[in-house]
Amino acid sequence: MADHQEASVTLPSAPASVAEARSYVTGVLADWGLPAAAEATDTVRLIVSELATNAVQHTFGQSPTFTVDVRLDRDRHLRIGVTDSHPRWPKRLPAAVQQDNGRGLVIIRSLTAESGGRFFVTPTPEGGKTVWIALPWTAPAA
């Protein structure tokens, strides 16, 4: 495998794009050797779902699209970023017990930490941001 691989897709900020982002990343990971049935793939799918959902729901119509970047460095580190053009950085919202939403960042941070990874945000030159997760690569060696 190459020292560095990248893939990305730009999708409309619409609810249907969340499933498309999840499917896209699953396909990329499979192409890079991480089977769709692997536990790590399930973790990544859930993280991507939460990141994409946040990009759709919390940009208040100020980001007509979002981009999902997938990067694999030296068969050791997987990074996934979701970029939107809204300037506000993510923050944890209070979630009442009866609420169906408001736990996305908690889920993302927890799954990332449990996988031995990290969560971070970087600004874009255009004034938006990219929300990243970085995980150890767990695909079996080819």
Tab-separated table of C-alpha atoms in Angstrom, residues 36-114:
chain	number	residue	atom	x	y	z
A	36	ALA	CA	-17.166	-3.655	6.026
A	37	ALA	CA	-17.948	-6.201	8.759
A	38	ALA	CA	-14.995	-5.175	10.971
A	39	GLU	CA	-15.753	-3.658	14.359
A	40	ALA	CA	-13.504	-0.704	13.495
A	41	THR	CA	-15.626	-0.047	10.403
A	42	ASP	CA	-18.766	0.052	12.553
A	43	THR	CA	-17.093	2.595	14.818
A	44	VAL	CA	-16.026	4.757	11.886
A	45	ARG	CA	-19.507	4.534	10.326
A	46	LEU	CA	-21.097	5.836	13.508
A	47	ILE	CA	-18.544	8.633	13.862
A	48	VAL	CA	-19.030	9.680	10.218
A	49	SER	CA	-22.806	9.638	10.718
A	50	GLU	CA	-22.506	11.962	13.699
A	51	LEU	CA	-20.018	14.289	11.985
A	52	ALA	CA	-22.140	14.519	8.830
A	53	THR	CA	-25.331	15.013	10.836
A	54	ASN	CA	-23.695	17.880	12.712
A	55	ALA	CA	-22.582	19.445	9.420
A	56	VAL	CA	-26.164	19.283	8.142
A	57	GLN	CA	-28.052	20.274	11.289
A	58	HIS	CA	-25.837	22.848	12.946
A	59	THR	CA	-24.753	25.053	10.062
A	60	PHE	CA	-28.138	26.784	9.917
A	61	GLY	CA	-28.242	26.856	6.117
A	62	GLN	CA	-24.914	28.731	5.939
A	63	SER	CA	-23.082	25.779	4.424
A	64	PRO	CA	-24.778	24.461	1.270
A	65	THR	CA	-22.345	21.536	1.109
A	66	PHE	CA	-19.956	19.593	3.302
A	67	THR	CA	-16.890	17.587	2.375
A	68	VAL	CA	-15.726	14.295	3.856
A	69	ASP	CA	-11.970	13.687	3.654
A	70	VAL	CA	-10.465	10.280	4.363
A	71	ARG	CA	-6.695	9.953	4.735
A	72	LEU	CA	-4.484	6.995	5.520
A	73	ASP	CA	-0.846	7.692	6.418
A	74	ARG	CA	1.764	4.937	6.228
A	75	ASP	CA	-0.777	2.208	7.020
A	76	ARG	CA	-0.794	3.461	10.607
A	77	HIS	CA	-3.101	6.457	10.990
A	78	LEU	CA	-6.582	7.004	9.637
A	79	ARG	CA	-7.922	10.553	9.635
A	80	ILE	CA	-11.438	11.519	8.715
A	81	GLY	CA	-12.542	15.123	8.500
A	82	VAL	CA	-15.858	16.758	7.756
A	83	THR	CA	-15.581	20.308	6.462
A	84	ASP	CA	-18.343	22.890	6.258
A	85	SER	CA	-18.310	26.617	5.619
A	86	HIS	CA	-20.030	27.699	8.837
A	87	PRO	CA	-17.627	29.635	11.104
A	88	ARG	CA	-18.985	28.340	14.420
A	89	TRP	CA	-16.938	25.521	15.913
A	90	PRO	CA	-18.722	22.557	17.455
A	91	LYS	CA	-19.523	22.583	21.116
A	92	ARG	CA	-21.257	20.117	23.332
A	93	LEU	CA	-24.907	20.974	23.809
A	94	PRO	CA	-26.860	20.109	26.937
A	95	ALA	CA	-29.023	17.072	26.330
A	96	ALA	CA	-32.007	16.375	28.512
A	97	VAL	CA	-32.796	12.750	29.266
A	98	GLN	CA	-35.954	12.947	27.146
A	99	GLN	CA	-34.174	14.587	24.200
A	100	ASP	CA	-33.413	12.577	21.066
A	101	ASN	CA	-30.463	14.752	20.049
A	102	GLY	CA	-27.599	16.741	21.525
A	103	ARG	CA	-25.208	13.860	22.156
A	104	GLY	CA	-23.288	13.800	18.863
A	105	LEU	CA	-20.019	15.256	20.130
A	106	VAL	CA	-20.113	13.055	23.212
A	107	ILE	CA	-20.518	9.996	20.981
A	108	ILE	CA	-17.749	11.111	18.618
A	109	ARG	CA	-15.304	11.895	21.426
A	110	SER	CA	-16.083	8.683	23.315
A	111	LEU	CA	-15.735	6.379	20.315
A	112	THR	CA	-12.568	8.129	19.202
A	113	ALA	CA	-10.989	7.864	22.654
A	114	GLU	CA	-12.037	4.207	23.047
